[in-house]
mmCIF file of C-alpha atoms (C1' of nucleotides) in Angstrom:
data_model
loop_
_atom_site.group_PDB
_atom_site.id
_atom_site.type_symbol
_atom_site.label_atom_id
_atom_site.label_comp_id
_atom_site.label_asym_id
_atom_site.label_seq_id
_atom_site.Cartn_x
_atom_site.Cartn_y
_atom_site.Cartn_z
ATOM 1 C CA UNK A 222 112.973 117.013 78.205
ATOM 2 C CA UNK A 223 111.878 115.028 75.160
ATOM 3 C CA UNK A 224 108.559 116.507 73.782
ATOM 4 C CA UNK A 225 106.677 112.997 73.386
ATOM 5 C CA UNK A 226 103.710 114.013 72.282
ATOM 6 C CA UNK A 227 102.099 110.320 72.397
ATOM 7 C CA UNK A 228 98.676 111.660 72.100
ATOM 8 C CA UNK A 229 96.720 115.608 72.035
ATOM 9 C CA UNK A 230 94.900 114.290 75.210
ATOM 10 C CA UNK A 231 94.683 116.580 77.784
ATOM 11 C CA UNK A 232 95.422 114.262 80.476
ATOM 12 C CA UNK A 233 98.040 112.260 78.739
ATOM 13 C CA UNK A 234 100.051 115.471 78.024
ATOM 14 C CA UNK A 235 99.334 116.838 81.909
ATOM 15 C CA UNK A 236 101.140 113.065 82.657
ATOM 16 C CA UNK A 237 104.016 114.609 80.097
ATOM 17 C CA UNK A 238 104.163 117.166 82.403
ATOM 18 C CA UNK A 239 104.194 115.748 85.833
ATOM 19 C CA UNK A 240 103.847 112.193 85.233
ATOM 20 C CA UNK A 241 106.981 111.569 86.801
ATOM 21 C CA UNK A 242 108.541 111.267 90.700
ATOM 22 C CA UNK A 243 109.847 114.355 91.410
ATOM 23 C CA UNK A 244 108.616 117.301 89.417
ATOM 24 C CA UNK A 245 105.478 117.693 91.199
ATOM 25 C CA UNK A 246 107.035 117.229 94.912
ATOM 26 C CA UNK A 247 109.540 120.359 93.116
ATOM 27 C CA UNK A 248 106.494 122.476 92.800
ATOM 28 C CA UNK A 249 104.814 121.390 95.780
ATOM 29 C CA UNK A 250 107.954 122.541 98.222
ATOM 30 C CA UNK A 251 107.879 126.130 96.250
ATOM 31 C CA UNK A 252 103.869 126.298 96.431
ATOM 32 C CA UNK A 253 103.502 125.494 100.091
ATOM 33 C CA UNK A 254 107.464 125.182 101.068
ATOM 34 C CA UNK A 255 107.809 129.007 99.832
ATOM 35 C CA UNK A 256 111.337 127.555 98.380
ATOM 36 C CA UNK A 257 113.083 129.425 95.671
ATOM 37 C CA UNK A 258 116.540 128.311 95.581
ATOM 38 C CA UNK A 259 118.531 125.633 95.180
ATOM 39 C CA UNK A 260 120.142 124.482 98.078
ATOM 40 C CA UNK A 261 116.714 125.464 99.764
ATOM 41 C CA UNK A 262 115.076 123.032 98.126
ATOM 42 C CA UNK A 263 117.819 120.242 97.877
ATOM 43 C CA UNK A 264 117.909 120.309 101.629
ATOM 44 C CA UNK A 265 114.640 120.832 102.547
ATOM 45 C CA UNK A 266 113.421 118.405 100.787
ATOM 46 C CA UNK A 267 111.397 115.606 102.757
ATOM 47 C CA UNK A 268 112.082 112.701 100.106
ATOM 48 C CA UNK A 269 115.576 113.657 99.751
ATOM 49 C CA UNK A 270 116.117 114.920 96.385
ATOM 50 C CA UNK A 271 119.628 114.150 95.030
ATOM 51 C CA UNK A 272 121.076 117.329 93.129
ATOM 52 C CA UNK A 273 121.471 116.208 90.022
ATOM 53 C CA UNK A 274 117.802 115.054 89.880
ATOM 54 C CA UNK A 275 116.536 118.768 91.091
ATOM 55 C CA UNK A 276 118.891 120.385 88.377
ATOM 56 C CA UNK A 277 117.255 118.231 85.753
ATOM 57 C CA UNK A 278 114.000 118.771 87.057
ATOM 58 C CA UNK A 279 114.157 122.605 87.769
ATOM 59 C CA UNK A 280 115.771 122.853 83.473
ATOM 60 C CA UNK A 281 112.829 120.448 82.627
ATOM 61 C CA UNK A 282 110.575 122.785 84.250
ATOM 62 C CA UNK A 283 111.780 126.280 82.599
ATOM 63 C CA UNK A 284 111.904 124.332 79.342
ATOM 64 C CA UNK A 285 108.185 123.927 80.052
ATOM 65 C CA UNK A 286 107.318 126.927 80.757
ATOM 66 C CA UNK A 287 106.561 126.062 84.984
ATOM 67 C CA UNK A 288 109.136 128.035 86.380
ATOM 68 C CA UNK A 289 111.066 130.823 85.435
ATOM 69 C CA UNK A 290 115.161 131.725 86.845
ATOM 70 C CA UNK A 291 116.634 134.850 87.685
ATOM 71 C CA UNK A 292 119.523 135.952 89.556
ATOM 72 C CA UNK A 293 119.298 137.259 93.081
ATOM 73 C CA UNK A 294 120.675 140.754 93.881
ATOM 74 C CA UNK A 295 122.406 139.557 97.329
ATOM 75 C CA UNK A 296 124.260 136.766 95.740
ATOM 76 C CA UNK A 297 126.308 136.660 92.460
ATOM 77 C CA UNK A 298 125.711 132.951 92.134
ATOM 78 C CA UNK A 299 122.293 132.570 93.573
ATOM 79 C CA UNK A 300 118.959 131.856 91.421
ATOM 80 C CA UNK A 301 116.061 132.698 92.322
ATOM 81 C CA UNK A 302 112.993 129.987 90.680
ATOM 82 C CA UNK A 303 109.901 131.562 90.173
ATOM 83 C CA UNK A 304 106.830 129.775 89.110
ATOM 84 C CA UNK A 305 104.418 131.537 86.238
ATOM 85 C CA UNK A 306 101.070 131.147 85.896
ATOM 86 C CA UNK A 307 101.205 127.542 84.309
ATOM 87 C CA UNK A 308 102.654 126.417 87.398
ATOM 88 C CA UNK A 309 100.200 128.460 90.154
ATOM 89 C CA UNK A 310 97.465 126.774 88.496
ATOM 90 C CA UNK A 311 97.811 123.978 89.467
ATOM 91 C CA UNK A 312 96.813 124.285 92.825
ATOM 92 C CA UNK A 313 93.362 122.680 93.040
ATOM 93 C CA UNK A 314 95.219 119.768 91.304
ATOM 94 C CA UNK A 315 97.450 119.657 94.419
ATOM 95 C CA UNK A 316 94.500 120.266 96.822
ATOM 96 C CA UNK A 317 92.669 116.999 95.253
ATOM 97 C CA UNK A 318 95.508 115.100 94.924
ATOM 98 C CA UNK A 319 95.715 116.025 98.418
ATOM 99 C CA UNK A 320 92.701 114.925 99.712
ATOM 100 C CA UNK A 321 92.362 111.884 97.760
ATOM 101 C CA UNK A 322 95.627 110.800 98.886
ATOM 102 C CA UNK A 323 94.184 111.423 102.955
ATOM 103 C CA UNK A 324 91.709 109.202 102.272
ATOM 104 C CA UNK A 325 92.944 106.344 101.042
ATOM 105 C CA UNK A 326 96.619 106.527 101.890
ATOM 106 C CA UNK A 327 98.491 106.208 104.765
ATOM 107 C CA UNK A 328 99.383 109.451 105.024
ATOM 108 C CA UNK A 329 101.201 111.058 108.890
ATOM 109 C CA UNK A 330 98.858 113.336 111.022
ATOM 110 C CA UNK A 331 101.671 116.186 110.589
ATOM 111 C CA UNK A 332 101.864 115.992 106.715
ATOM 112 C CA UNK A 333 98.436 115.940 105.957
ATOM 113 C CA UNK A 334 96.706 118.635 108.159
ATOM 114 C CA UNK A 335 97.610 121.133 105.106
ATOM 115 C CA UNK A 336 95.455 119.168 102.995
ATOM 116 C CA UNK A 337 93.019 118.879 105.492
ATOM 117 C CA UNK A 338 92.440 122.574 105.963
ATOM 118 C CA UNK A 339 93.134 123.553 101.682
ATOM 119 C CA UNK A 340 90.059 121.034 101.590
ATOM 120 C CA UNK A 341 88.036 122.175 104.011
ATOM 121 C CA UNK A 342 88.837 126.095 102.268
ATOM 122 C CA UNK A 343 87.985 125.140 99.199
ATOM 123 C CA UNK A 344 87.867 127.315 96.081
ATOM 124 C CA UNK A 345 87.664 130.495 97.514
ATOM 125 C CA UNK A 346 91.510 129.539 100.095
ATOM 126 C CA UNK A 347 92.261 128.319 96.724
ATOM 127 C CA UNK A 348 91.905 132.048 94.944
ATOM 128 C CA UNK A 349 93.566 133.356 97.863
ATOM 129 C CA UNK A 350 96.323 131.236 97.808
ATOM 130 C CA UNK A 351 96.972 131.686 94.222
ATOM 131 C CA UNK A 352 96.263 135.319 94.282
ATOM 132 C CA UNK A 353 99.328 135.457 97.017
ATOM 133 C CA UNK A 354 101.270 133.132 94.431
ATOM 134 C CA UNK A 355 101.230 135.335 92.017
ATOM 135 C CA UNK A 356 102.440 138.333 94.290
ATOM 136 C CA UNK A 357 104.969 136.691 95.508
ATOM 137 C CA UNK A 358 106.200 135.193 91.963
ATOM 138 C CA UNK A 359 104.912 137.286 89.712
ATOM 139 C CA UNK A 360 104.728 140.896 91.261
ATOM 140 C CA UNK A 361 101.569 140.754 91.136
ATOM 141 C CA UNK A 362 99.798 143.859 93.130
ATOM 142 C CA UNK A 363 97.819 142.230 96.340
ATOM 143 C CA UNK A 364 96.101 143.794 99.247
ATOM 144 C CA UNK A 365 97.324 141.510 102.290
ATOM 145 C CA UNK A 366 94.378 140.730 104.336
ATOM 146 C CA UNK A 367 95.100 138.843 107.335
ATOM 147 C CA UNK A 368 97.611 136.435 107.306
ATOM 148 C CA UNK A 369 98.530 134.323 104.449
ATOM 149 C CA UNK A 370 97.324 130.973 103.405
ATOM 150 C CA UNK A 371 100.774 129.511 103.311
ATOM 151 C CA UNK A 372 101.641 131.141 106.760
ATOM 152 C CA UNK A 373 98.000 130.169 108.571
ATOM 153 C CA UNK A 374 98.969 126.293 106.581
ATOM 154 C CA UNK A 375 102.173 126.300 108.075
ATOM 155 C CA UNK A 376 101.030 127.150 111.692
ATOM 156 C CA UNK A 377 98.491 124.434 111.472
ATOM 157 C CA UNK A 378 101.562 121.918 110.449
ATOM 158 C CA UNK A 379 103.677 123.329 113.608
ATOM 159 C CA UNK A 380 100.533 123.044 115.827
ATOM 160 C CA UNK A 381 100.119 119.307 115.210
ATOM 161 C CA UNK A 382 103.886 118.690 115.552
ATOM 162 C CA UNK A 383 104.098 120.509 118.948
ATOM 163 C CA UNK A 384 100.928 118.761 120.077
ATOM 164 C CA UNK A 385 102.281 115.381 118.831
ATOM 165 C CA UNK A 386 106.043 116.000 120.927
ATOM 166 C CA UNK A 387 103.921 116.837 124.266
ATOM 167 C CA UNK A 388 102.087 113.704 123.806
ATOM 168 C CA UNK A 389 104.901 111.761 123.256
ATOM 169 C CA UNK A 390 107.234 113.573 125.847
ATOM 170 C CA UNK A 391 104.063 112.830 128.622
ATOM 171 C CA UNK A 392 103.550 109.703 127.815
ATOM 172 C CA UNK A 393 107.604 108.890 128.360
ATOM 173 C CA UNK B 39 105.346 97.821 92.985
ATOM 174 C CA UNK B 40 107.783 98.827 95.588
ATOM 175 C CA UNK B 41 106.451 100.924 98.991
ATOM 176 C CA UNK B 42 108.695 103.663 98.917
ATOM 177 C CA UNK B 43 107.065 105.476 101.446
ATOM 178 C CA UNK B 44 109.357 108.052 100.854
ATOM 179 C CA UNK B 45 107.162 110.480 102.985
ATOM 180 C CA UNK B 46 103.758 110.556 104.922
ATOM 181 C CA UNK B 47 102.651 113.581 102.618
ATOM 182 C CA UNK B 48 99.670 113.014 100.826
ATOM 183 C CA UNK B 49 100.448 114.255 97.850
ATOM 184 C CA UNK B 50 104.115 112.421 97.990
ATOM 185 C CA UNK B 51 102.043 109.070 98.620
ATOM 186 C CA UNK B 52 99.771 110.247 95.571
ATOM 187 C CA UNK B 53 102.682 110.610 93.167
ATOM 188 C CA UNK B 54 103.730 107.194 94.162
ATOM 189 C CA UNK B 55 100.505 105.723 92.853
ATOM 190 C CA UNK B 56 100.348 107.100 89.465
ATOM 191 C CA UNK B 57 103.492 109.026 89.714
ATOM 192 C CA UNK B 58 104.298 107.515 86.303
ATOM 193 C CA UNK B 59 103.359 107.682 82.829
ATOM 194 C CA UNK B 60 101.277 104.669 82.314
ATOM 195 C CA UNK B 61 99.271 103.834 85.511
ATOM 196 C CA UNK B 62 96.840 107.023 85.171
ATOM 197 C CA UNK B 63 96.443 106.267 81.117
ATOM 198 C CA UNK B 64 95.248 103.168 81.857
ATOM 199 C CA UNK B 65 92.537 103.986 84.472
ATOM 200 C CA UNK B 66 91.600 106.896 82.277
ATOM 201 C CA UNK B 67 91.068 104.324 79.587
ATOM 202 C CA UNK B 68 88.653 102.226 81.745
ATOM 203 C CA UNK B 69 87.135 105.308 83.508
ATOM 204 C CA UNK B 70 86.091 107.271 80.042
ATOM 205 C CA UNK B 71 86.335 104.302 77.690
ATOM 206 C CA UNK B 72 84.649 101.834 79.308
ATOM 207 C CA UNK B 73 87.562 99.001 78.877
ATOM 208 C CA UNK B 74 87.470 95.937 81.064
ATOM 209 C CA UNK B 75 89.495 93.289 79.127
ATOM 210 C CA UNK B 76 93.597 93.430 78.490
ATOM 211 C CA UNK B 77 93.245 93.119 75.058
ATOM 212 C CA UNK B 78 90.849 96.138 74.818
ATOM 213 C CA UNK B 79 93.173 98.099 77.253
ATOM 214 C CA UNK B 80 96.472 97.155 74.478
ATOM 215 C CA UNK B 81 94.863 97.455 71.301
ATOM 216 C CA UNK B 82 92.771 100.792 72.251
ATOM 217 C CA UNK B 83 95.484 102.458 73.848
ATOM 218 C CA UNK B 84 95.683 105.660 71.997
ATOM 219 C CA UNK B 85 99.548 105.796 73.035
ATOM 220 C CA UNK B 86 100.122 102.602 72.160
ATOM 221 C CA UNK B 87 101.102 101.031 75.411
ATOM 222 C CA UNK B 88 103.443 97.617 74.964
ATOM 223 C CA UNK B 89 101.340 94.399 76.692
ATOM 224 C CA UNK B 90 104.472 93.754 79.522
ATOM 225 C CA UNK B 91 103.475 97.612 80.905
ATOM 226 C CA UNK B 92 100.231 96.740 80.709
ATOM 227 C CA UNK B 93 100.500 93.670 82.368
ATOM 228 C CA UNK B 94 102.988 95.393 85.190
ATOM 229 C CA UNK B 95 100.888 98.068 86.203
ATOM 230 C CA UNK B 96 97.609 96.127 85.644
ATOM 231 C CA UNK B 97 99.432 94.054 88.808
ATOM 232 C CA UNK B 98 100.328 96.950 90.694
ATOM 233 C CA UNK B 99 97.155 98.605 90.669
ATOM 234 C CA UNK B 100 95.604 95.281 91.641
ATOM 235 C CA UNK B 101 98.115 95.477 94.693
ATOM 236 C CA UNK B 102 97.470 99.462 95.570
ATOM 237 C CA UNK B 103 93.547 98.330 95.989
ATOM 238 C CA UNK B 104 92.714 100.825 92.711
ATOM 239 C CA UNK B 105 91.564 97.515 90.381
ATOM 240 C CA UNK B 106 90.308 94.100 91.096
ATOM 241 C CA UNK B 107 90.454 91.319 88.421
ATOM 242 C CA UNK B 108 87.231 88.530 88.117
ATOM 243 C CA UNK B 109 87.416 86.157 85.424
ATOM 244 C CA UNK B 110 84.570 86.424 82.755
ATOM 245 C CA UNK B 111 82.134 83.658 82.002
ATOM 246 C CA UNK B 112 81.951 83.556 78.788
ATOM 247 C CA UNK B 113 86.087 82.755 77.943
ATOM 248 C CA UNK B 114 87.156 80.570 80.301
ATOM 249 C CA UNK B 115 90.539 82.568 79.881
ATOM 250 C CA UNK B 116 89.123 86.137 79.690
ATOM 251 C CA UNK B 117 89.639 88.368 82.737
ATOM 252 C CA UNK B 118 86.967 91.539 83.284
ATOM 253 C CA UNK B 119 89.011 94.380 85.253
ATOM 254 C CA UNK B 120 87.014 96.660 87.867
ATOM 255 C CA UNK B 121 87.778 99.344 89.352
ATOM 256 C CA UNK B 122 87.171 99.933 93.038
ATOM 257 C CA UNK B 123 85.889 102.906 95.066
ATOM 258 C CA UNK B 124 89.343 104.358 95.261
ATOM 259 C CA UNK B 125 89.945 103.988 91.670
ATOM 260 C CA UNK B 126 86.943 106.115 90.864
ATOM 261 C CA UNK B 127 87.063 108.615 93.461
ATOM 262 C CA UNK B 128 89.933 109.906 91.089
ATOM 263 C CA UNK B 129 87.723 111.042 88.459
ATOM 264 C CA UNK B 130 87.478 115.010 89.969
ATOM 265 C CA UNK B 131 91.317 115.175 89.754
ATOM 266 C CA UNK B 132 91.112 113.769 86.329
ATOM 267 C CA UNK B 133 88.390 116.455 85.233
ATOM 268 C CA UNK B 134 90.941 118.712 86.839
ATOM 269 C CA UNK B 135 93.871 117.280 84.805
ATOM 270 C CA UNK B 136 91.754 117.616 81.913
ATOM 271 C CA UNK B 137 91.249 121.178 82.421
ATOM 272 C CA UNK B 138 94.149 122.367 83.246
ATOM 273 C CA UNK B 139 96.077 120.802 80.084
ATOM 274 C CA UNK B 140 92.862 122.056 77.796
ATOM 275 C CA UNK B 141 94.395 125.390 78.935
ATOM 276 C CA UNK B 142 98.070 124.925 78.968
ATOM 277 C CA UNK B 143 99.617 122.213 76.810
ATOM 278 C CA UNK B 144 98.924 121.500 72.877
ATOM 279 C CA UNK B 145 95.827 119.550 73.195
ATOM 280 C CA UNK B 146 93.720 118.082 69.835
ATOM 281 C CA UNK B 147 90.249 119.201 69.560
ATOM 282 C CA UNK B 148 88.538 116.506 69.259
ATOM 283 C CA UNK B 149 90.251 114.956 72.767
ATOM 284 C CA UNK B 150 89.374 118.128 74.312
ATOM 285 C CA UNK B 151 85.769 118.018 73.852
ATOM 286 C CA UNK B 152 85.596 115.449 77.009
ATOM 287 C CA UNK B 153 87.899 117.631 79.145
ATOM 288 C CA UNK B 154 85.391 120.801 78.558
ATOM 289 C CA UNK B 155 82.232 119.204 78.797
ATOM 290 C CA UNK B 156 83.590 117.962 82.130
ATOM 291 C CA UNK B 157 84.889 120.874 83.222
ATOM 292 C CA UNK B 158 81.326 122.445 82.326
ATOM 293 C CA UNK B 159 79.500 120.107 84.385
ATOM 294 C CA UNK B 160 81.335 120.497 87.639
ATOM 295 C CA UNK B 161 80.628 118.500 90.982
ATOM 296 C CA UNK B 162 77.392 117.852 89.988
ATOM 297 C CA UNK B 163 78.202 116.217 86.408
ATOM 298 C CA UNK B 164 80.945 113.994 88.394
ATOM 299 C CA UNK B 165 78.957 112.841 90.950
ATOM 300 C CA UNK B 166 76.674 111.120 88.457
ATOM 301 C CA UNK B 167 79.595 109.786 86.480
ATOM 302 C CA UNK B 168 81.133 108.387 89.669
ATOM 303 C CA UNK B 169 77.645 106.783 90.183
ATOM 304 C CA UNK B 170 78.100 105.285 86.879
ATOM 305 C CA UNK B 171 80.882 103.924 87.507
ATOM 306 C CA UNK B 172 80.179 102.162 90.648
ATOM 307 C CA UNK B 173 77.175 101.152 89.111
ATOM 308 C CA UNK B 174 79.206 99.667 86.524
ATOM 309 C CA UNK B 175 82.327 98.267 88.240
ATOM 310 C CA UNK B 176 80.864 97.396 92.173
ATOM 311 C CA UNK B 177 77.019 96.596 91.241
ATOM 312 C CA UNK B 178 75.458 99.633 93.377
ATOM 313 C CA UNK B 179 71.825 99.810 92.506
ATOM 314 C CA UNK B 180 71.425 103.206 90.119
ATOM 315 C CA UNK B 181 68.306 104.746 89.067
ATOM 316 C CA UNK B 182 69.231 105.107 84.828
ATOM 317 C CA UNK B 183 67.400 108.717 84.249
ATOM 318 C CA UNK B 184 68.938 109.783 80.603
ATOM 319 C CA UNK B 185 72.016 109.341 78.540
ATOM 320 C CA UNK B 186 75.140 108.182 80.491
ATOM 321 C CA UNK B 187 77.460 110.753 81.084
ATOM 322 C CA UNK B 188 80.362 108.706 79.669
ATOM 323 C CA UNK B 189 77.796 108.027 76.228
ATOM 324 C CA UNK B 190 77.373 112.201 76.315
ATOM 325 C CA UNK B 191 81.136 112.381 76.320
ATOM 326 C CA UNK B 192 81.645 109.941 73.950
ATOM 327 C CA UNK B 193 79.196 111.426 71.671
ATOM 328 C CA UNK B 194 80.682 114.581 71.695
ATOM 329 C CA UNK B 195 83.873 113.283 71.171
ATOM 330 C CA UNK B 196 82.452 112.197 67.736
ATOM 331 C CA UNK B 197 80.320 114.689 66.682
ATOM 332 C CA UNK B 198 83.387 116.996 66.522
ATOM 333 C CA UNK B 199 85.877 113.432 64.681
ATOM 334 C CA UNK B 200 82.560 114.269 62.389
ATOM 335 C CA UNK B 201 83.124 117.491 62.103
ATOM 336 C CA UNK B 202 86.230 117.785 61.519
ATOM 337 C CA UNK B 203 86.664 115.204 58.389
ATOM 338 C CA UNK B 204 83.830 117.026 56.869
ATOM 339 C CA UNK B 205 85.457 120.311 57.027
ATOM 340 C CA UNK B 206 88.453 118.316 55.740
ATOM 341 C CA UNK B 207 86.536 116.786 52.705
ATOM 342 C CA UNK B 208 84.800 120.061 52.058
ATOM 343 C CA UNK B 209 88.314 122.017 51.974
ATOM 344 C CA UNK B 210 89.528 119.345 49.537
ATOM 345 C "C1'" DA C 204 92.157 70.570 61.966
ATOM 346 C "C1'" DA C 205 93.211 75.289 61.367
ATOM 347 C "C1'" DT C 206 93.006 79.869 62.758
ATOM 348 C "C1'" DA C 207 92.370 83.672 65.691
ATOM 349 C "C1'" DC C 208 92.069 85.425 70.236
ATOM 350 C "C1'" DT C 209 92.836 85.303 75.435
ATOM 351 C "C1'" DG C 210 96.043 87.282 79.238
ATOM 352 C "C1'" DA C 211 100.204 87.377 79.809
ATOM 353 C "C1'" DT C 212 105.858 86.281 79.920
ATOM 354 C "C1'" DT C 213 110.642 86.488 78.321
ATOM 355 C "C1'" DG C 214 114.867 88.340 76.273
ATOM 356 C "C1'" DC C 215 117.217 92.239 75.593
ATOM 357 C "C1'" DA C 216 118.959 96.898 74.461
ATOM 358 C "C1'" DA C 217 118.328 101.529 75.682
ATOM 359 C "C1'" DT C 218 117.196 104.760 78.831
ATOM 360 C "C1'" DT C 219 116.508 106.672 83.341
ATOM 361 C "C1'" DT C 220 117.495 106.927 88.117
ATOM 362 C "C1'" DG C 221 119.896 108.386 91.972
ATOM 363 C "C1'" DC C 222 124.047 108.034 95.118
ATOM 364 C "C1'" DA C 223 128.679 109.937 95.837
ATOM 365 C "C1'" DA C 224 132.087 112.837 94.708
ATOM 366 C "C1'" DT C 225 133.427 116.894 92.771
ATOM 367 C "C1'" DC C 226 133.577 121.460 90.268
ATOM 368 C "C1'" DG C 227 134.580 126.485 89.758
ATOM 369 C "C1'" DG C 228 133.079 130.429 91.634
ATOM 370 C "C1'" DT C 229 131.252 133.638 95.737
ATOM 371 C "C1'" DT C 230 130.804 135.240 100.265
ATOM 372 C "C1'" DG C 231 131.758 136.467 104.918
ATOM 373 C "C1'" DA C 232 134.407 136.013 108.936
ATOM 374 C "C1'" DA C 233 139.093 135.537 111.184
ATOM 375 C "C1'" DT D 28 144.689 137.488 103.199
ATOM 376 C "C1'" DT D 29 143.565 133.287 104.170
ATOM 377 C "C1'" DC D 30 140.090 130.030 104.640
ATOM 378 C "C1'" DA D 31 135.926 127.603 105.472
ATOM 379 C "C1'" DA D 32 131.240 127.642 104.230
ATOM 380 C "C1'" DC D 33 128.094 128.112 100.706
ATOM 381 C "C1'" DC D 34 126.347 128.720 95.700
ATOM 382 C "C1'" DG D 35 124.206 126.156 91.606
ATOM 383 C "C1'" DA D 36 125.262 122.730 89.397
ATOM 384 C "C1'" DT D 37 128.122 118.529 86.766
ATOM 385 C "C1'" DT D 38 130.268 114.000 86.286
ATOM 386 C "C1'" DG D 39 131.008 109.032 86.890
ATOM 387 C "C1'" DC D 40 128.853 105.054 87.543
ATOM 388 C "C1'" DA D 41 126.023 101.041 89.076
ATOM 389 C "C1'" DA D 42 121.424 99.746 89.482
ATOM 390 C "C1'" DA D 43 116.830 99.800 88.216
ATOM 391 C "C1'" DT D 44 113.313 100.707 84.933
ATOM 392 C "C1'" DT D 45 111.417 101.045 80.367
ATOM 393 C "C1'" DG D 46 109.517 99.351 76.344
ATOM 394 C "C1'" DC D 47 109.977 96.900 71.741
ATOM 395 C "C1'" DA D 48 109.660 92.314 69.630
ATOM 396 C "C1'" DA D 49 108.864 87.771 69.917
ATOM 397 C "C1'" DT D 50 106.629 84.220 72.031
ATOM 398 C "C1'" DC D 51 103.733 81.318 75.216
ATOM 399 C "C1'" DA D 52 99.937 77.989 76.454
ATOM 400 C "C1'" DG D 53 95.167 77.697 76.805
ATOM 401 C "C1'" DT D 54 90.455 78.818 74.687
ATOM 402 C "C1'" DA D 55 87.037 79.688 71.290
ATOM 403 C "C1'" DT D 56 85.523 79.850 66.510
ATOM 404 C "C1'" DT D 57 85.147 78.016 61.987
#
DNA sequence: AATACTGATTGCAATTTGCAATCGGTTGAA
DNA sequence: TTCAACCGATTGCAAATTGCAATCAGTATT
């Protein structure tokens, strides 16, 4: 909310940004979540977001030029987030921050086999990914080749949670 | 200070490292400005951090494994700050930070001029830095062939300060 | 002996955080 | 037509965090 402005540096204002709890975990759950609304997000959040936090966050986020709101044909009341180009961008951010964080934190098997495979991808998953961002978000024209980097991420995910249940269900 | 552990997600874990608007400032102070000492860190803060900060996340970053603290033999009272492996493994997402707010937020020139050179040099560029660094802060043997890449940035940085306050003087 | 510098610590007011409850409106099913 | 579920928030409030200003005790310099 308040423009701060402490310094022109590029990291310092990128901490202006994002240099806080939530916003990023926000635009991770749309980027790789595929969330766009609300409740979506308020629920299916893994940290447990409290609602007034995500309102502030999502307003923060407009104001900033990350996201954009629009209203959703199906549902008088329902807002649809999108994020602009500002906001797809930052996806090789997330896919370091990513892989840093499997190395040296203690991060679950389940959780981090997304970063594992964005890392493994590298730049060229990265294009793809963003390239399918910006369809999806932006109306972007795309020709769909194969399945989508979010969907084959998201398979990987359910893959080491079914794998992980067996084990645990044999081993009972 | 406090293990959240909100999630297992690496990028959740991540946030809670430097998911704040101090703790990556600092490390980007020692990182590209070569600052050991806490009086160096308060005084050549560009954003003018206050010395109880400072002192807080100096502690906390000694506690998350990114710093260790030696004292210095020549104050009896003078503490040298280094970082460790973990610390300086961040230095691609801060080239990446760099880059993406030299593209989207209000950055100055002259604290630009870092962020582009490092963007220019890529992997390769990073690589030495981070070789630098360790050289610096953990006492890995280095082979010194040329300019250090942090002198290069920093010389940079003021040939364009130079630039700049002749264009001023010449426009006055 | 005086002064400046070292890495902090303390007091305190202001702000931010986040839980719980609630709001006014919309939708879809009974 | 009634009613419960759902929609994107908003409000009240206690707790925690932030950060400015002043200060600390020990060390080095002069």
């Amino acid at each position: 909310m308040s423009m701060d402005r402490r310094s022109g540096c590029p990291i310092n204002l990128s901490l202006e940004v994002f240099g806080d709890r939530w916003s990023l975990i926000i635009l991770r759950d749309m980027i790789f979540g595929g969330r766009r609304h609300f409740r979506e997000m308020l629920n299916g959040s893994m940290e447990g977001i409290a609602s007034n936090i995500l309102a502030d966050r999502l307003k923060r986020l407009m104001e900033l030029g990350m996201l954009t709101k629009a209203d959703d044909p199906s549902h008088k009341q329902k807002a649809i987030y999108s994020l602009t180009e500002m906001a797809i961008t930052l996806v090789p951010i997330l896919a370091h921050l990513g892989a840093w964080g499997r190395v040296w934190l203690p991060v679950s098997d389940e959780l981090s086999i997304r970063a594992e495979l964005l890392e493994k991808g590298g730049q060229p998953m990265w294009d793809k990914f963003m390239d399918e961002l910006r369809h999806e978000h932006l109306g972007m024209p795309f020709d769909t080749t194969g399945p989508s980097v979010r969907a084959t991420l998201q398979a990987a995910y359910e893959a080491v949670v079914a794998n992980k249940t067996l084990a645990a269900s044999t081993a009972a």
